[in-house]
């Protein structure tokens, strides 16, 4: 067990929380030098809340429906994160747009995972979009959050092939497998203090080739 | 040696012609059931013309500067291709926009290769754009040509990683290696009569998983 102080994570989720679970598992297995100090959901029915409860993690729901606008919701979320001394905000299926209020409170300290190889297919329902386009590959991207939609500097990506028989469900599942690998890995790179952003390029100190560009086992 | 009739290719190039060369080599090695019946350049200095000459292939230059507009240039190109009984038009670094005149003459019979994983990074100087964006992967795409810029249905793609130390030159070279593999391969799929287009998805009959989604050797 590392004696280093651990990176304090706040994980935000709106849904089932499988990406949260992969981070919980890696923290518990001491594979990453981080600890989740708050799980925050905007939706009281989020499965992520139950996962947090089960793992014995501090968790809270701040329901966006209780707020008049995005800024006041974000101010409340930021207050909860600051109170828990969160150092890195990890969006794990958090279905709310992040406002400037939030970005200003955690500059270059908010990361997201997106189920496509950005800049291809930003936005929603992107697995279906990749199928409809007839792309031969898709994947997932861990990126820093900026004020655009899925436009921030890229930390890590993983590729998966798209197969002729794929449906939205099978492709999503194949991508999700990779999400569960690269998201904890990207968090560990930050925990190790090896990540810097130059312009919009994310540099990893002492990187192995395979650390930020993962390929699903060869076809 | 196959006794089947060979698919008649017209290859259009503006530059050095390394993609032309990879097709010439595969045809000569009888790896693809196709023959190049015309190499056509818009630029009298194109290295592709010398490669064609050396390989003993029919070749011609139609200089776009001799024409008043794109349509009249395209009509002349189409006439040359039809005269040579070309069945499939293969753009290999052909730096001219294809007009409707040309598209109408060879419906779903014009293919192009582009040095990115479309729909990411259409247009020009795309290797530098991928580097500037901080993407972790790029690659190349063989697609049917439609009336957009690099928007047509995708036949095959290959992925390569982007490395921290990459320059435009090293990345371009890594992608080009894959271009030389997937372009002849895509031509062979058409020669075998296995390719159909539904909506914008290109279906390959009896496809192996690896036939249209190639990954550069694992990292």
Coordinates of C-alpha atoms in Angstrom, one line a residue:
Chain A
X1 CA 0.0 0.0 0.0
X2 CA 1.3 3.4 -1.0
X3 CA 2.0 5.8 1.8
X4 CA 1.4 8.8 -0.5
X5 CA -1.5 11.0 0.2
X6 CA -4.4 10.0 -2.1
X7 CA -6.0 12.2 -4.8
X8 CA -9.5 13.2 -3.5
X9 CA -12.2 12.4 -6.1
X10 CA -15.7 13.7 -6.4
X11 CA -17.6 11.5 -8.8
X12 CA -20.8 12.9 -10.5
X13 CA -23.3 10.5 -12.0
X14 CA -26.9 10.5 -13.2
X15 CA -27.4 6.9 -14.1
X16 CA -26.5 3.3 -13.2
X17 CA -22.9 4.1 -12.3
X18 CA -20.9 1.4 -14.0
X19 CA -18.0 3.8 -14.6
X20 CA -18.3 4.8 -10.9
X21 CA -18.1 1.1 -10.0
X22 CA -14.9 0.6 -12.0
X23 CA -13.3 3.5 -10.2
X24 CA -14.5 2.2 -6.8
X25 CA -13.1 -1.2 -7.6
X26 CA -9.7 0.1 -8.6
X27 CA -9.5 2.4 -5.5
X28 CA -10.4 -0.5 -3.3
X29 CA -7.8 -2.8 -5.0
X30 CA -5.3 0.0 -4.4
X31 CA -4.6 0.0 -8.1
X32 CA -5.0 3.8 -8.2
X33 CA -3.7 6.3 -5.7
X34 CA -7.1 8.0 -5.2
X35 CA -10.1 7.9 -3.0
X36 CA -13.6 8.8 -3.7
X37 CA -14.6 11.4 -1.0
X38 CA -18.0 12.2 -2.5
X39 CA -20.5 10.6 -5.0
X40 CA -23.0 13.2 -6.1
X41 CA -26.1 12.6 -8.2
X42 CA -28.6 15.0 -9.7
X43 CA -31.2 12.3 -9.8
X44 CA -32.6 10.6 -6.7
X45 CA -33.1 7.3 -8.6
X46 CA -29.6 7.0 -9.9
X47 CA -28.2 3.5 -9.4
X48 CA -24.9 5.2 -8.7
X49 CA -26.3 6.3 -5.2
X50 CA -26.9 2.7 -4.3
X51 CA -23.5 1.7 -5.5
X52 CA -22.0 4.4 -3.3
X53 CA -24.1 3.3 -0.3
X54 CA -23.0 -0.3 -0.8
X55 CA -19.3 0.7 -1.0
X56 CA -19.7 2.8 2.1
X57 CA -18.9 6.1 0.3
X58 CA -20.1 9.5 1.2
X59 CA -22.9 10.4 -1.2
X60 CA -25.5 13.0 -1.8
X61 CA -28.3 13.9 -4.2
X62 CA -28.7 17.4 -5.4
X63 CA -31.8 17.4 -7.6
X64 CA -31.5 19.8 -10.5
X65 CA -35.3 20.1 -10.5
X66 CA -35.1 22.0 -7.2
X67 CA -33.2 24.9 -8.8
X68 CA -34.4 27.7 -11.0
X69 CA -31.4 27.7 -13.4
X70 CA -28.2 25.9 -14.2
X71 CA -26.0 28.4 -12.4
X72 CA -27.7 28.0 -9.1
X73 CA -27.7 24.2 -9.4
X74 CA -24.0 24.3 -10.2
X75 CA -23.2 26.7 -7.3
X76 CA -24.8 24.1 -5.0
X77 CA -22.9 21.2 -6.5
X78 CA -19.6 23.2 -6.3
X79 CA -20.3 24.0 -2.6
X80 CA -20.7 20.3 -1.8
X81 CA -17.5 19.4 -3.7
X82 CA -15.5 22.1 -2.0
X83 CA -16.8 21.1 1.4
X84 CA -15.6 17.6 0.7
X85 CA -12.2 18.9 -0.3
X86 CA -12.5 17.4 -3.8
X87 CA -9.4 17.8 -5.9
X88 CA -10.5 16.2 -9.1
X89 CA -14.1 16.1 -10.4
X90 CA -14.9 12.9 -12.3
X91 CA -18.0 13.0 -14.5
X92 CA -19.3 9.4 -14.9
X93 CA -22.5 9.6 -16.9
X94 CA -23.5 13.0 -15.5
X95 CA -26.2 14.2 -17.8
X96 CA -26.0 17.9 -17.0
X97 CA -24.1 20.6 -19.0
X98 CA -21.3 22.1 -16.9
X99 CA -21.6 25.9 -16.6
X100 CA -18.9 28.5 -16.2
X101 CA -19.6 28.7 -12.5
X102 CA -18.5 25.1 -12.2
X103 CA -15.6 25.3 -14.6
X104 CA -14.2 28.4 -12.8
X105 CA -14.3 26.6 -9.5
X106 CA -12.3 23.6 -10.8
X107 CA -10.0 24.9 -13.6
X108 CA -8.6 21.9 -15.5
X109 CA -9.8 19.7 -12.7
X110 CA -12.9 18.2 -14.3
X111 CA -12.7 15.1 -16.5
X112 CA -15.3 13.3 -18.5
X113 CA -15.6 10.1 -20.5
X114 CA -17.4 10.0 -23.8
X115 CA -18.3 6.8 -25.8
X116 CA -16.7 7.8 -29.1
X117 CA -13.3 8.5 -30.6
X118 CA -13.5 12.3 -30.4
X119 CA -13.6 14.6 -32.3
X120 CA -15.8 12.0 -34.2
X121 CA -19.4 11.8 -32.8
X122 CA -19.8 14.4 -30.0
X123 CA -23.1 14.7 -28.2
X124 CA -25.7 12.0 -27.4
X125 CA -26.6 8.6 -28.8
X126 CA -23.2 8.4 -30.3
X127 CA -22.9 4.7 -30.7
X128 CA -26.0 4.7 -33.0
X129 CA -24.5 7.6 -34.8
X130 CA -21.3 5.7 -35.4
X131 CA -23.3 2.7 -36.7
X132 CA -25.5 4.9 -39.0
X133 CA -22.4 6.6 -40.4
X134 CA -20.9 3.2 -41.3
X135 CA -17.6 3.9 -39.4
X136 CA -15.4 0.8 -39.0
X137 CA -14.1 1.9 -35.6
X138 CA -15.3 3.6 -32.5
X139 CA -14.1 3.8 -29.0
X140 CA -14.0 6.1 -26.0
X141 CA -12.3 9.2 -24.9
X142 CA -11.3 10.6 -21.5
X143 CA -11.0 14.4 -21.8
X144 CA -10.8 17.5 -19.6
X145 CA -14.1 19.4 -19.6
X146 CA -14.1 22.9 -21.2
X147 CA -17.0 25.1 -22.2
X148 CA -17.8 23.2 -25.4
X149 CA -19.7 19.9 -25.9
X150 CA -17.1 17.1 -25.7
X151 CA -14.4 19.4 -27.1
X152 CA -11.8 19.5 -24.2
X153 CA -8.2 18.3 -24.3
X154 CA -7.9 14.6 -24.7
X155 CA -6.2 12.5 -21.9
X156 CA -6.7 9.0 -23.2
X157 CA -8.6 7.1 -25.9
X158 CA -9.4 3.4 -26.6
X159 CA -10.4 2.0 -29.9
X160 CA -12.8 -0.8 -30.7
X161 CA -13.8 -2.2 -34.0
X162 CA -17.4 -1.9 -35.3
X163 CA -18.6 -5.3 -36.5
X164 CA -21.1 -5.9 -39.3
X165 CA -23.6 -7.5 -37.0
X166 CA -23.4 -4.8 -34.3
X167 CA -26.4 -3.2 -32.7
X168 CA -26.4 -0.1 -30.5
X169 CA -26.4 -2.4 -27.6
X170 CA -23.5 -4.7 -28.6
X171 CA -21.3 -1.7 -29.7
X172 CA -22.1 0.2 -26.5
X173 CA -21.1 -2.9 -24.4
X174 CA -17.8 -3.3 -26.3
X175 CA -17.0 0.4 -25.8
X176 CA -18.0 0.3 -22.1
X177 CA -15.5 -2.5 -21.4
X178 CA -12.8 -0.1 -22.6
X179 CA -14.3 2.8 -20.6
X180 CA -13.8 0.8 -17.5
X181 CA -10.1 0.4 -18.3
X182 CA -9.1 3.8 -19.5
X183 CA -11.1 6.0 -17.0
X184 CA -9.3 4.6 -13.8
X185 CA -6.1 4.6 -15.8
X186 CA -6.5 8.3 -16.7
X187 CA -7.2 9.1 -13.0
X188 CA -4.1 7.4 -12.0
X189 CA -2.0 9.4 -14.4
X190 CA -3.4 12.6 -12.7
X191 CA -2.9 11.1 -9.2
X192 CA 0.8 10.5 -10.1
X193 CA 1.1 14.2 -11.1
X194 CA 2.3 13.3 -14.6
X195 CA -0.3 15.2 -16.6
X196 CA 0.1 18.7 -18.1
X197 CA -1.9 20.6 -20.7
X198 CA -0.1 22.6 -23.4
X199 CA -2.4 24.4 -25.7
X200 CA -5.0 21.6 -26.1
X201 CA -2.5 18.8 -26.0
X202 CA -2.3 16.7 -22.9
X203 CA 1.3 15.6 -22.2
X204 CA 2.0 12.6 -20.0
X205 CA 5.4 12.6 -18.3
X206 CA 7.5 9.4 -18.6
X207 CA 4.7 7.7 -20.7
X208 CA 4.8 4.2 -22.0
X209 CA 3.3 4.1 -25.5
X210 CA 0.3 2.1 -24.3
X211 CA -0.7 4.4 -21.5
X212 CA -3.0 6.8 -23.4
X213 CA -3.8 4.9 -26.5
X214 CA -5.4 1.5 -25.9
X215 CA -6.4 -0.9 -28.5
X216 CA -9.0 -3.6 -27.9
X217 CA -7.3 -7.0 -28.4
X218 CA -6.4 -7.4 -32.1
X219 CA -9.2 -8.6 -34.4
Chain B
X1 CA -3.5 -17.1 -61.7
X2 CA -7.2 -16.4 -61.7
X3 CA -9.0 -17.0 -65.0
X4 CA -11.7 -14.4 -64.0
X5 CA -11.9 -11.3 -66.0
X6 CA -10.2 -8.5 -64.1
X7 CA -11.7 -5.3 -62.8
X8 CA -10.6 -2.4 -64.9
X9 CA -9.1 0.4 -62.9
X10 CA -8.5 4.0 -63.7
X11 CA -6.2 5.6 -61.2
X12 CA -6.1 9.3 -60.8
X13 CA -3.2 11.0 -59.1
X14 CA -1.7 14.5 -58.7
X15 CA 1.5 13.7 -56.8
X16 CA 4.2 11.2 -56.2
X17 CA 1.9 8.2 -56.5
X18 CA 2.9 5.9 -53.7
X19 CA -0.7 4.7 -53.4
X20 CA -0.7 4.1 -57.1
X21 CA 2.5 2.1 -56.7
X22 CA 1.0 -0.1 -53.9
X23 CA -1.9 -0.9 -56.3
X24 CA 0.5 -1.6 -59.2
X25 CA 2.5 -3.9 -57.0
X26 CA -0.5 -5.9 -55.8
X27 CA -1.8 -6.2 -59.4
X28 CA 1.5 -7.4 -60.7
X29 CA 1.8 -9.9 -57.8
X30 CA -1.7 -11.1 -58.8
X31 CA -2.9 -10.4 -55.2
X32 CA -5.8 -8.5 -56.5
X33 CA -8.1 -9.4 -59.5
X34 CA -7.7 -6.0 -61.1
X35 CA -5.7 -4.3 -63.8
X36 CA -4.9 -0.7 -64.2
X37 CA -6.0 0.3 -67.7
X38 CA -5.3 4.0 -67.3
X39 CA -3.3 6.3 -65.0
X40 CA -4.5 9.9 -65.4
X41 CA -2.8 12.9 -63.8
X42 CA -3.9 16.6 -63.8
X43 CA -0.3 17.7 -63.4
X44 CA 2.4 17.0 -65.9
X45 CA 5.1 16.8 -63.2
X46 CA 3.2 14.2 -61.1
X47 CA 5.6 11.4 -60.1
X48 CA 2.7 9.1 -60.7
X49 CA 3.2 9.5 -64.5
X50 CA 6.8 8.2 -64.2
X51 CA 5.7 5.3 -62.1
X52 CA 3.1 4.4 -64.7
X53 CA 5.6 4.7 -67.5
X54 CA 8.0 2.5 -65.6
X55 CA 5.4 -0.1 -65.0
X56 CA 4.4 0.0 -68.7
X57 CA 0.9 1.2 -67.9
X58 CA -1.2 3.4 -70.3
X59 CA -1.1 6.9 -68.9
X60 CA -2.1 10.4 -69.8
X61 CA -2.0 13.9 -68.4
X62 CA -5.0 16.1 -68.7
X63 CA -3.9 19.5 -67.3
X64 CA -6.7 21.2 -65.4
X65 CA -5.1 24.5 -66.3
X66 CA -6.1 24.0 -69.9
X67 CA -9.8 24.2 -69.0
X68 CA -12.1 27.1 -68.3
X69 CA -14.0 25.4 -65.5
X70 CA -14.2 22.3 -63.4
X71 CA -17.1 20.8 -65.5
X72 CA -15.2 21.0 -68.8
X73 CA -12.1 19.5 -67.2
X74 CA -14.2 16.7 -65.7
X75 CA -15.9 16.0 -69.0
X76 CA -12.5 15.5 -70.6
X77 CA -11.4 13.2 -67.7
X78 CA -14.6 11.2 -67.9
X79 CA -14.2 10.8 -71.7
X80 CA -10.7 9.4 -71.2
X81 CA -11.9 7.0 -68.6
X82 CA -14.8 5.8 -70.6
X83 CA -12.6 5.3 -73.7
X84 CA -10.4 3.0 -71.6
X85 CA -13.4 1.1 -70.4
X86 CA -12.7 1.9 -66.8
X87 CA -15.0 0.2 -64.3
X88 CA -13.7 1.6 -61.1
X89 CA -12.2 5.0 -60.6
X90 CA -9.5 5.1 -57.9
X91 CA -8.4 8.5 -56.6
X92 CA -4.9 8.2 -55.3
X93 CA -3.9 11.6 -54.1
X94 CA -5.9 13.4 -56.8
X95 CA -6.1 17.0 -55.6
X96 CA -9.2 18.1 -57.6
X97 CA -12.8 18.3 -56.4
X98 CA -15.0 15.8 -58.3
X99 CA -18.0 17.5 -59.9
X100 CA -21.5 16.1 -60.5
X101 CA -20.5 15.5 -64.2
X102 CA -17.9 13.0 -63.0
X103 CA -20.1 11.5 -60.2
X104 CA -23.0 11.0 -62.6
X105 CA -20.7 9.2 -65.1
X106 CA -19.4 6.7 -62.5
X107 CA -22.2 6.3 -59.9
X108 CA -20.8 4.5 -56.8
X109 CA -17.8 3.7 -58.9
X110 CA -15.3 6.3 -57.6
X111 CA -13.3 5.6 -54.4
X112 CA -10.8 7.7 -52.5
X113 CA -8.4 7.2 -49.6
X114 CA -8.1 9.9 -46.9
X115 CA -5.4 10.0 -44.2
X116 CA -7.7 10.2 -41.1
X117 CA -10.3 8.2 -39.4
X118 CA -13.3 9.9 -40.9
X119 CA -15.6 11.5 -39.9
X120 CA -12.8 13.0 -37.8
X121 CA -10.5 15.4 -39.7
X122 CA -11.9 15.8 -43.2
X123 CA -10.2 18.2 -45.6
X124 CA -6.5 19.0 -46.0
X125 CA -3.4 18.9 -43.7
X126 CA -5.3 16.4 -41.6
X127 CA -2.3 14.8 -39.9
X128 CA -1.3 18.1 -38.5
X129 CA -4.9 18.7 -37.4
X130 CA -5.0 15.4 -35.6
X131 CA -1.7 16.4 -33.8
X132 CA -3.0 19.9 -32.9
X133 CA -6.2 18.4 -31.6
X134 CA -4.3 16.1 -29.3
X135 CA -6.0 13.0 -30.6
X136 CA -4.5 9.6 -29.4
X137 CA -5.4 7.8 -32.6
X138 CA -5.6 8.5 -36.3
X139 CA -5.6 6.3 -39.4
X140 CA -6.9 6.2 -42.9
X141 CA -10.2 5.7 -44.6
X142 CA -11.2 4.2 -48.0
X143 CA -14.6 5.7 -49.0
X144 CA -16.9 6.0 -52.0
X145 CA -16.9 9.5 -53.3
X146 CA -20.1 11.5 -53.0
X147 CA -20.7 15.3 -53.5
X148 CA -19.4 16.2 -50.1
X149 CA -15.8 16.6 -48.9
X150 CA -14.7 13.2 -47.5
X151 CA -18.3 12.3 -46.5
X152 CA -19.0 9.3 -48.6
X153 CA -19.8 5.7 -47.4
X154 CA -16.8 4.0 -45.7
X155 CA -15.4 0.9 -47.2
X156 CA -12.4 0.3 -44.9
X157 CA -10.5 2.0 -42.2
X158 CA -7.1 1.4 -40.5
X159 CA -6.1 2.8 -37.1
X160 CA -2.7 3.9 -36.0
X161 CA -1.7 5.4 -32.6
X162 CA -0.4 8.9 -32.3
X163 CA 2.8 9.0 -30.2
X164 CA 3.9 11.9 -28.0
X165 CA 7.0 12.5 -30.1
X166 CA 5.1 12.5 -33.5
X167 CA 5.6 15.2 -36.1
X168 CA 3.4 15.7 -39.1
X169 CA 6.1 13.7 -41.0
X170 CA 6.3 10.7 -38.7
X171 CA 2.5 10.4 -38.3
X172 CA 2.0 10.8 -42.1
X173 CA 4.5 8.0 -42.7
X174 CA 2.8 5.7 -40.2
X175 CA -0.6 6.3 -41.7
X176 CA 0.8 5.9 -45.3
X177 CA 2.0 2.4 -44.4
X178 CA -1.6 1.5 -43.6
X179 CA -3.0 3.2 -46.7
X180 CA -0.8 0.9 -48.8
X181 CA -2.5 -2.1 -47.2
X182 CA -6.1 -1.1 -47.1
X183 CA -6.5 0.5 -50.5
X184 CA -5.5 -2.6 -52.5
X185 CA -7.5 -4.6 -50.1
X186 CA -10.6 -2.5 -50.6
X187 CA -10.2 -2.7 -54.4
X188 CA -10.1 -6.5 -54.1
X189 CA -13.4 -6.5 -52.2
X190 CA -15.0 -4.7 -55.1
X191 CA -13.3 -6.9 -57.6
X192 CA -14.8 -9.9 -55.9
X193 CA -18.2 -8.4 -56.2
X194 CA -18.8 -8.5 -52.4
X195 CA -19.5 -4.8 -51.8
X196 CA -23.0 -3.3 -51.5
X197 CA -24.1 0.1 -50.2
X198 CA -27.2 0.4 -48.1
X199 CA -28.1 3.9 -47.0
X200 CA -24.6 5.0 -46.3
X201 CA -23.4 1.7 -44.8
X202 CA -21.0 -0.4 -46.9
X203 CA -21.8 -4.1 -46.5
X204 CA -19.2 -6.7 -47.3
X205 CA -20.5 -10.2 -48.2
X206 CA -18.9 -13.1 -46.3
X207 CA -16.5 -10.7 -44.5
X208 CA -13.9 -11.8 -42.0
X209 CA -13.8 -9.5 -39.0
X210 CA -10.4 -8.1 -40.0
X211 CA -11.3 -7.3 -43.6
X212 CA -12.5 -3.7 -43.3
X213 CA -11.1 -2.7 -39.9
X214 CA -7.4 -3.0 -39.7
X215 CA -5.4 -2.2 -36.6
X216 CA -1.7 -1.4 -36.8
X217 CA 0.2 -4.1 -34.8
X218 CA -0.6 -3.7 -31.1
X219 CA 1.3 -1.1 -29.2

